[in-house]
Amino acid sequence: METPLEYLARNEARFIEDLREYVRFPSVSAQPAHAPDVRAAADWLTARCRGLGLETVLHATGGNPVLVARTPRIEGAPTFLVYGHYDVQPPEPFELWTTPPFDPQVRGRSLFGRGTSDNKGQHLAHLNAVEAHLRTGTPLPCNLVFLIEGEEEVGSKALYQFLPEHREELACAGVIISDNGIPGLEHPALTYALRGIAAIEVRIDGPSRDLHSGLFGGTVENPAMALCQLLARMRDGQGRVAVPGFYDDVLPLSDYEREQLARIPTTAEQFRELTGSPALFGEDGFTSEERRTARPTFEINGLTSGYQGEGSKTIIPSWASAKLTLRLVPNQEPGKVIAAVRDHLQRLCPPTVRITVRHGHGGEPYLVSPDGPLAQGALKALEAGFGHPALLMREGGSIPIVSAFQKVLGADTLLLGMALPDDNAHAPDEKFDLDAYAAGMRMAVHLWPELTRAHAGLKS
Ligand SMILES: [Zn+2]
């Protein structure tokens, strides 16, 4: 009897053709003109899931439909959920693509096209691994639910409503997301933590109108200067955020985590080169990788005040404003952090100006225990699939849906990306490495027995 791995190897060429077919749908969720294509991509995926014998429902929502497909039910076995999205980023600017974004072409060992790696190829790899089980008569050790949405690139509005409405149907022991990257084919990785975010806008008002700096300079406070001085006090000389209480809830890195993060092969010099900065910066006592993913930050994203045109204009501007975001790490809470920053800014603001602090959006940081059984099981599956020892890594950005899975379904998420650093997600010449595609499918074959075992260990 053929094994699932043999089946995957034998069908590799066809899986590439399948992905090409799927990528041909310009399922651009941001552009209303593409609504029929978004729908067609959802229909294609629905037909494919049904063709495999999965119990598949394409749920209508207020927005783009949400696909739920289940493997044949095994009583008493745990259920894991695989999340992905069939919508894609806009392809513009077209002229920067070597070949058209929706006419996917193989060059070397890569398939080029919009949506190849983000995210069609990555969830199709999981689906192909299920096919390999079903077609070879190899029982899956667990139940799988595929939850594939069509609005990830525009904020997942429909899914946020869908989740609580289908809470029971989607109940699971864990969520797998393959919608992110790894350092390289020889360095597969489990991403076990994400940073959160807190956004704030601060505005400083001074005189009721712009004033002549000759007639009034030296007698009233300059709001732009007041804002700069305030913001300068938000960080100390060691690169630490200087807001009282800011670090109170920060979970320190364990020795195990620091050891693991140190295995990520990017050197500090490579990292500096990538940024184009003259030199790296950061909080004392941490590596760039730790600073980028496991430490919180205070960033000024935009500063506005006074005259910005050509030449000079001798004024004291009437107001100044700044857009700020803070990247948060486990276990910081956005609401608490925003309040601490607001209070600190208000306390330090001189009486010569008025300050207004507006709260923006917040997103919670995320962490799944890196030495827990699920994470360790995933590492084994990665190693078996890619043929190289797997790394543990954290992501510096946020994936908000992960918090929703935790809150609504009570399930931890494992991020098992297959994208490579040069896959050009969201950019022209997006591609998916075909070796990563094949390795991802093999990984998925090893994943389900590993997670089922880990889950049994958790329960007993
Ligand atoms: Zn994506």
mmCIF file of C-alpha atoms in Angstrom, residues 108-391:
data_model
loop_
_atom_site.group_PDB
_atom_site.id
_atom_site.type_symbol
_atom_site.label_atom_id
_atom_site.label_comp_id
_atom_site.label_asym_id
_atom_site.label_seq_id
_atom_site.Cartn_x
_atom_site.Cartn_y
_atom_site.Cartn_z
ATOM 1 C CA GLY A 108 13.584 27.814 -11.230
ATOM 2 C CA ARG A 109 12.134 26.171 -8.127
ATOM 3 C CA SER A 110 9.497 28.878 -7.534
ATOM 4 C CA LEU A 111 5.951 29.532 -8.627
ATOM 5 C CA PHE A 112 5.394 33.263 -9.191
ATOM 6 C CA GLY A 113 1.976 34.864 -8.789
ATOM 7 C CA ARG A 114 -0.149 36.897 -6.375
ATOM 8 C CA GLY A 115 -1.332 34.654 -3.555
ATOM 9 C CA THR A 116 1.121 31.803 -4.210
ATOM 10 C CA SER A 117 2.653 31.963 -0.727
ATOM 11 C CA ASP A 118 0.191 34.398 0.904
ATOM 12 C CA ASN A 119 -1.811 32.294 1.381
ATOM 13 C CA LYS A 120 -3.142 29.885 -1.241
ATOM 14 C CA GLY A 121 -0.056 27.666 -1.448
ATOM 15 C CA GLN A 122 0.278 27.312 2.301
ATOM 16 C CA HIS A 123 -3.247 26.109 3.044
ATOM 17 C CA LEU A 124 -3.328 24.021 -0.129
ATOM 18 C CA ALA A 125 -0.248 22.183 1.204
ATOM 19 C CA HIS A 126 -2.315 21.157 4.244
ATOM 20 C CA LEU A 127 -5.208 20.111 2.045
ATOM 21 C CA ASN A 128 -2.882 18.047 -0.170
ATOM 22 C CA ALA A 129 -1.592 16.224 2.898
ATOM 23 C CA VAL A 130 -5.186 15.351 3.827
ATOM 24 C CA GLU A 131 -5.740 14.136 0.260
ATOM 25 C CA ALA A 132 -2.674 11.898 0.616
ATOM 26 C CA HIS A 133 -4.277 10.242 3.653
ATOM 27 C CA LEU A 134 -7.731 9.840 2.160
ATOM 28 C CA ARG A 135 -6.550 8.566 -1.243
ATOM 29 C CA THR A 136 -4.165 6.004 0.227
ATOM 30 C CA GLY A 137 -6.693 4.780 2.771
ATOM 31 C CA THR A 138 -4.437 5.912 5.618
ATOM 32 C CA PRO A 139 -6.578 6.964 8.577
ATOM 33 C CA LEU A 140 -5.894 10.397 9.997
ATOM 34 C CA PRO A 141 -5.231 10.192 13.741
ATOM 35 C CA CYS A 142 -7.484 13.186 14.462
ATOM 36 C CA ASN A 143 -10.319 15.274 13.097
ATOM 37 C CA LEU A 144 -9.432 18.308 11.007
ATOM 38 C CA VAL A 145 -11.502 21.386 10.315
ATOM 39 C CA PHE A 146 -10.382 23.743 7.584
ATOM 40 C CA LEU A 147 -11.515 27.316 8.190
ATOM 41 C CA ILE A 148 -10.626 29.394 5.148
ATOM 42 C CA GLU A 149 -11.825 32.984 4.934
ATOM 43 C CA GLY A 150 -11.858 35.626 2.210
ATOM 44 C CA GLU A 151 -11.191 38.881 4.045
ATOM 45 C CA GLU A 152 -7.839 38.421 5.776
ATOM 46 C CA GLU A 153 -6.195 41.137 3.720
ATOM 47 C CA VAL A 154 -8.925 43.639 4.650
ATOM 48 C CA GLY A 155 -9.348 42.947 8.374
ATOM 49 C CA SER A 156 -11.404 39.697 8.615
ATOM 50 C CA LYS A 157 -14.604 41.522 9.557
ATOM 51 C CA ALA A 158 -16.909 38.663 8.535
ATOM 52 C CA LEU A 159 -14.801 36.073 10.359
ATOM 53 C CA TYR A 160 -14.860 38.008 13.639
ATOM 54 C CA GLN A 161 -18.636 37.769 13.513
ATOM 55 C CA PHE A 162 -18.618 34.181 12.248
ATOM 56 C CA LEU A 163 -16.412 32.771 15.029
ATOM 57 C CA PRO A 164 -18.718 33.317 18.021
ATOM 58 C CA GLU A 165 -21.765 32.274 15.947
ATOM 59 C CA HIS A 166 -20.090 28.942 15.114
ATOM 60 C CA ARG A 167 -18.201 28.469 18.341
ATOM 61 C CA GLU A 168 -19.412 24.897 18.928
ATOM 62 C CA GLU A 169 -18.931 23.744 15.367
ATOM 63 C CA LEU A 170 -15.372 25.080 15.436
ATOM 64 C CA ALA A 171 -14.427 23.713 18.867
ATOM 65 C CA CYS A 172 -10.894 22.338 18.672
ATOM 66 C CA ALA A 173 -7.843 21.328 20.671
ATOM 67 C CA GLY A 174 -5.574 23.677 18.747
ATOM 68 C CA VAL A 175 -5.293 25.917 15.697
ATOM 69 C CA ILE A 176 -2.646 25.668 12.980
ATOM 70 C CA ILE A 177 -1.873 28.697 10.864
ATOM 71 C CA SER A 178 0.541 28.497 7.966
ATOM 72 C CA ASP A 179 0.473 32.122 6.827
ATOM 73 C CA ASN A 180 3.907 33.320 7.815
ATOM 74 C CA GLY A 181 7.562 32.815 7.137
ATOM 75 C CA ILE A 182 10.627 30.864 8.188
ATOM 76 C CA PRO A 183 14.291 31.910 7.972
ATOM 77 C CA GLY A 184 15.058 29.409 5.176
ATOM 78 C CA LEU A 185 14.462 25.935 3.758
ATOM 79 C CA GLU A 186 17.205 24.621 6.040
ATOM 80 C CA HIS A 187 15.721 26.468 8.992
ATOM 81 C CA PRO A 188 12.067 25.542 9.375
ATOM 82 C CA ALA A 189 10.552 27.215 12.409
ATOM 83 C CA LEU A 190 7.647 27.303 14.794
ATOM 84 C CA THR A 191 6.528 30.823 15.633
ATOM 85 C CA TYR A 192 5.261 30.670 19.190
ATOM 86 C CA ALA A 193 4.791 34.339 20.109
ATOM 87 C CA LEU A 194 3.516 37.532 18.537
ATOM 88 C CA ARG A 195 3.764 41.115 19.658
ATOM 89 C CA GLY A 196 0.659 43.159 20.346
ATOM 90 C CA ILE A 197 0.065 46.804 19.621
ATOM 91 C CA ALA A 198 -1.330 49.955 21.199
ATOM 92 C CA ALA A 199 -1.944 53.108 19.152
ATOM 93 C CA ILE A 200 -2.156 56.658 20.511
ATOM 94 C CA GLU A 201 -2.381 60.146 19.042
ATOM 95 C CA VAL A 202 -1.176 63.121 21.009
ATOM 96 C CA ARG A 203 -1.864 66.756 20.180
ATOM 97 C CA ILE A 204 -0.366 69.826 21.785
ATOM 98 C CA ASP A 205 -2.226 73.157 21.460
ATOM 99 C CA GLY A 206 -0.664 76.497 22.271
ATOM 100 C CA PRO A 207 -1.634 79.940 20.950
ATOM 101 C CA SER A 208 -5.053 80.263 19.275
ATOM 102 C CA ARG A 209 -3.332 80.798 15.875
ATOM 103 C CA ASP A 210 0.133 80.700 14.349
ATOM 104 C CA LEU A 211 2.094 83.657 15.760
ATOM 105 C CA HIS A 212 4.899 85.835 14.345
ATOM 106 C CA SER A 213 8.048 84.407 15.920
ATOM 107 C CA GLY A 214 9.675 87.861 15.975
ATOM 108 C CA LEU A 215 6.823 89.611 17.738
ATOM 109 C CA PHE A 216 5.950 86.782 20.138
ATOM 110 C CA GLY A 217 8.945 84.403 20.254
ATOM 111 C CA GLY A 218 10.250 83.975 23.788
ATOM 112 C CA THR A 219 6.937 84.851 25.412
ATOM 113 C CA VAL A 220 4.736 81.855 24.604
ATOM 114 C CA GLU A 221 5.633 78.169 24.459
ATOM 115 C CA ASN A 222 6.226 76.668 21.026
ATOM 116 C CA PRO A 223 3.879 73.628 20.780
ATOM 117 C CA ALA A 224 6.231 71.777 18.409
ATOM 118 C CA MET A 225 9.087 72.187 20.879
ATOM 119 C CA ALA A 226 6.867 71.177 23.797
ATOM 120 C CA LEU A 227 5.820 68.027 21.915
ATOM 121 C CA CYS A 228 9.426 67.130 21.048
ATOM 122 C CA GLN A 229 10.503 67.573 24.654
ATOM 123 C CA LEU A 230 7.605 65.466 25.896
ATOM 124 C CA LEU A 231 8.283 62.679 23.432
ATOM 125 C CA ALA A 232 12.009 62.753 24.161
ATOM 126 C CA ARG A 233 11.205 61.915 27.768
ATOM 127 C CA MET A 234 9.363 58.715 26.740
ATOM 128 C CA ARG A 235 12.628 56.833 26.232
ATOM 129 C CA ASP A 236 15.775 56.742 28.341
ATOM 130 C CA GLY A 237 19.431 56.613 27.277
ATOM 131 C CA GLN A 238 19.498 52.794 27.449
ATOM 132 C CA GLY A 239 16.782 52.350 24.832
ATOM 133 C CA ARG A 240 14.124 51.592 27.436
ATOM 134 C CA VAL A 241 10.641 53.058 27.479
ATOM 135 C CA ALA A 242 10.552 55.555 30.349
ATOM 136 C CA VAL A 243 6.853 55.299 31.212
ATOM 137 C CA PRO A 244 6.351 54.275 34.864
ATOM 138 C CA GLY A 245 5.036 50.736 35.181
ATOM 139 C CA PHE A 246 5.589 50.014 31.478
ATOM 140 C CA TYR A 247 7.631 46.853 32.080
ATOM 141 C CA ASP A 248 5.592 45.563 35.027
ATOM 142 C CA ASP A 249 3.739 42.883 33.034
ATOM 143 C CA VAL A 250 6.529 42.001 30.595
ATOM 144 C CA LEU A 251 7.222 38.277 30.714
ATOM 145 C CA PRO A 252 11.004 37.863 30.741
ATOM 146 C CA LEU A 253 12.615 35.507 28.223
ATOM 147 C CA SER A 254 13.561 32.147 29.704
ATOM 148 C CA ASP A 255 17.078 30.750 29.256
ATOM 149 C CA TYR A 256 15.605 28.107 26.925
ATOM 150 C CA GLU A 257 13.997 30.780 24.747
ATOM 151 C CA ARG A 258 17.158 32.871 24.565
ATOM 152 C CA GLU A 259 19.139 29.778 23.585
ATOM 153 C CA GLN A 260 16.597 28.966 20.883
ATOM 154 C CA LEU A 261 16.356 32.520 19.524
ATOM 155 C CA ALA A 262 20.159 32.618 19.293
ATOM 156 C CA ARG A 263 19.992 29.728 16.776
ATOM 157 C CA ILE A 264 18.225 31.892 14.180
ATOM 158 C CA PRO A 265 20.918 32.209 11.521
ATOM 159 C CA THR A 266 20.606 35.933 10.661
ATOM 160 C CA THR A 267 23.692 37.841 11.843
ATOM 161 C CA ALA A 268 23.527 41.353 13.305
ATOM 162 C CA GLU A 269 25.384 42.689 10.246
ATOM 163 C CA GLN A 270 22.941 41.029 7.815
ATOM 164 C CA PHE A 271 20.137 42.490 9.829
ATOM 165 C CA ARG A 272 21.702 45.964 9.731
ATOM 166 C CA GLU A 273 22.150 45.696 5.970
ATOM 167 C CA LEU A 274 18.511 44.707 5.552
ATOM 168 C CA THR A 275 17.447 47.910 7.334
ATOM 169 C CA GLY A 276 19.798 50.241 5.475
ATOM 170 C CA SER A 277 20.539 51.987 8.778
ATOM 171 C CA PRO A 278 24.048 53.283 9.538
ATOM 172 C CA ALA A 279 24.097 51.291 12.775
ATOM 173 C CA LEU A 280 21.750 49.178 14.833
ATOM 174 C CA PHE A 281 20.056 50.496 17.956
ATOM 175 C CA GLY A 282 18.186 48.974 20.840
ATOM 176 C CA GLU A 283 17.655 48.208 24.454
ATOM 177 C CA ASP A 284 20.839 47.302 26.315
ATOM 178 C CA GLY A 285 21.305 43.644 27.143
ATOM 179 C CA PHE A 286 19.329 42.134 24.241
ATOM 180 C CA THR A 287 20.158 40.859 20.753
ATOM 181 C CA SER A 288 18.476 42.390 17.695
ATOM 182 C CA GLU A 289 16.292 39.295 17.362
ATOM 183 C CA GLU A 290 15.180 39.601 21.001
ATOM 184 C CA ARG A 291 14.582 43.349 20.659
ATOM 185 C CA ARG A 292 12.599 42.829 17.472
ATOM 186 C CA THR A 293 10.287 40.163 18.838
ATOM 187 C CA ALA A 294 10.399 39.772 22.600
ATOM 188 C CA ARG A 295 10.775 43.346 23.881
ATOM 189 C CA PRO A 296 8.205 46.143 23.820
ATOM 190 C CA THR A 297 8.818 49.407 21.967
ATOM 191 C CA PHE A 298 7.608 53.001 21.800
ATOM 192 C CA GLU A 299 7.556 54.338 18.234
ATOM 193 C CA ILE A 300 6.736 57.725 16.764
ATOM 194 C CA ASN A 301 5.057 56.962 13.434
ATOM 195 C CA GLY A 302 4.365 60.523 12.350
ATOM 196 C CA LEU A 303 4.997 64.097 13.493
ATOM 197 C CA THR A 304 3.071 67.121 12.250
ATOM 198 C CA SER A 305 3.389 70.817 13.047
ATOM 199 C CA GLY A 306 3.884 74.238 11.566
ATOM 200 C CA TYR A 307 5.078 75.180 8.123
ATOM 201 C CA GLN A 308 6.179 72.335 5.820
ATOM 202 C CA GLY A 309 6.435 74.209 2.508
ATOM 203 C CA GLU A 310 9.388 75.593 0.585
ATOM 204 C CA GLY A 311 11.696 78.162 2.168
ATOM 205 C CA SER A 312 11.136 79.449 5.693
ATOM 206 C CA LYS A 313 8.185 80.877 7.525
ATOM 207 C CA THR A 314 8.857 82.581 10.833
ATOM 208 C CA ILE A 315 6.028 81.344 13.026
ATOM 209 C CA ILE A 316 5.277 79.786 16.339
ATOM 210 C CA PRO A 317 2.849 77.085 15.200
ATOM 211 C CA SER A 318 -0.431 76.997 17.049
ATOM 212 C CA TRP A 319 -0.368 73.201 17.441
ATOM 213 C CA ALA A 320 1.672 70.022 16.993
ATOM 214 C CA SER A 321 0.682 66.375 16.879
ATOM 215 C CA ALA A 322 2.207 62.923 16.824
ATOM 216 C CA LYS A 323 1.004 59.456 15.933
ATOM 217 C CA LEU A 324 2.429 56.807 18.230
ATOM 218 C CA THR A 325 2.307 53.045 18.393
ATOM 219 C CA LEU A 326 3.750 50.763 20.998
ATOM 220 C CA ARG A 327 4.603 47.160 20.238
ATOM 221 C CA LEU A 328 3.663 45.017 23.206
ATOM 222 C CA VAL A 329 4.835 41.630 24.408
ATOM 223 C CA PRO A 330 3.235 38.975 26.625
ATOM 224 C CA ASN A 331 1.657 39.741 29.175
ATOM 225 C CA GLN A 332 1.160 43.455 28.533
ATOM 226 C CA GLU A 333 -2.427 44.633 28.011
ATOM 227 C CA PRO A 334 -3.072 47.338 25.399
ATOM 228 C CA GLY A 335 -5.647 49.185 27.525
ATOM 229 C CA LYS A 336 -3.395 49.313 30.554
ATOM 230 C CA VAL A 337 -0.387 50.437 28.515
ATOM 231 C CA ILE A 338 -2.362 53.177 26.746
ATOM 232 C CA ALA A 339 -3.588 54.483 30.116
ATOM 233 C CA ALA A 340 -0.051 54.488 31.539
ATOM 234 C CA VAL A 341 1.340 56.412 28.553
ATOM 235 C CA ARG A 342 -1.584 58.879 28.599
ATOM 236 C CA ASP A 343 -1.148 59.555 32.321
ATOM 237 C CA HIS A 344 2.590 60.020 31.943
ATOM 238 C CA LEU A 345 2.244 62.432 29.003
ATOM 239 C CA GLN A 346 -0.383 64.450 30.870
ATOM 240 C CA ARG A 347 1.725 64.560 34.026
ATOM 241 C CA LEU A 348 4.806 65.840 32.176
ATOM 242 C CA CYS A 349 2.955 68.324 29.982
ATOM 243 C CA PRO A 350 3.821 71.924 30.999
ATOM 244 C CA PRO A 351 0.955 74.332 31.863
ATOM 245 C CA THR A 352 1.978 76.585 28.948
ATOM 246 C CA VAL A 353 0.225 74.278 26.449
ATOM 247 C CA ARG A 354 -2.834 72.003 26.392
ATOM 248 C CA ILE A 355 -2.510 68.302 25.666
ATOM 249 C CA THR A 356 -5.078 65.932 24.138
ATOM 250 C CA VAL A 357 -4.410 62.191 24.032
ATOM 251 C CA ARG A 358 -6.581 60.051 21.776
ATOM 252 C CA HIS A 359 -6.693 56.276 22.046
ATOM 253 C CA GLY A 360 -6.296 54.274 18.839
ATOM 254 C CA HIS A 361 -6.613 50.549 18.223
ATOM 255 C CA GLY A 362 -5.104 47.897 20.426
ATOM 256 C CA GLY A 363 -4.134 44.277 19.834
ATOM 257 C CA GLU A 364 -3.022 41.786 22.412
ATOM 258 C CA PRO A 365 0.321 40.007 22.314
ATOM 259 C CA TYR A 366 0.289 36.224 22.064
ATOM 260 C CA LEU A 367 2.351 33.364 23.407
ATOM 261 C CA VAL A 368 2.056 29.601 23.344
ATOM 262 C CA SER A 369 4.379 27.794 25.726
ATOM 263 C CA PRO A 370 7.515 26.988 23.665
ATOM 264 C CA ASP A 371 8.424 23.968 25.772
ATOM 265 C CA GLY A 372 4.860 22.631 26.008
ATOM 266 C CA PRO A 373 3.893 19.337 24.299
ATOM 267 C CA LEU A 374 2.056 20.920 21.331
ATOM 268 C CA ALA A 375 5.001 23.148 20.448
ATOM 269 C CA GLN A 376 7.478 20.308 20.859
ATOM 270 C CA GLY A 377 5.313 18.039 18.683
ATOM 271 C CA ALA A 378 5.188 20.725 15.985
ATOM 272 C CA LEU A 379 8.981 21.052 16.069
ATOM 273 C CA LYS A 380 9.331 17.321 15.413
ATOM 274 C CA ALA A 381 6.918 17.509 12.465
ATOM 275 C CA LEU A 382 8.828 20.477 11.007
ATOM 276 C CA GLU A 383 12.106 18.619 11.252
ATOM 277 C CA ALA A 384 10.624 15.506 9.637
ATOM 278 C CA GLY A 385 9.018 17.529 6.817
ATOM 279 C CA PHE A 386 11.900 19.846 5.954
ATOM 280 C CA GLY A 387 14.722 17.450 6.822
ATOM 281 C CA HIS A 388 16.454 19.981 9.047
ATOM 282 C CA PRO A 389 16.254 20.757 12.772
ATOM 283 C CA ALA A 390 13.491 23.248 13.475
ATOM 284 C CA LEU A 391 13.929 26.590 15.200
#
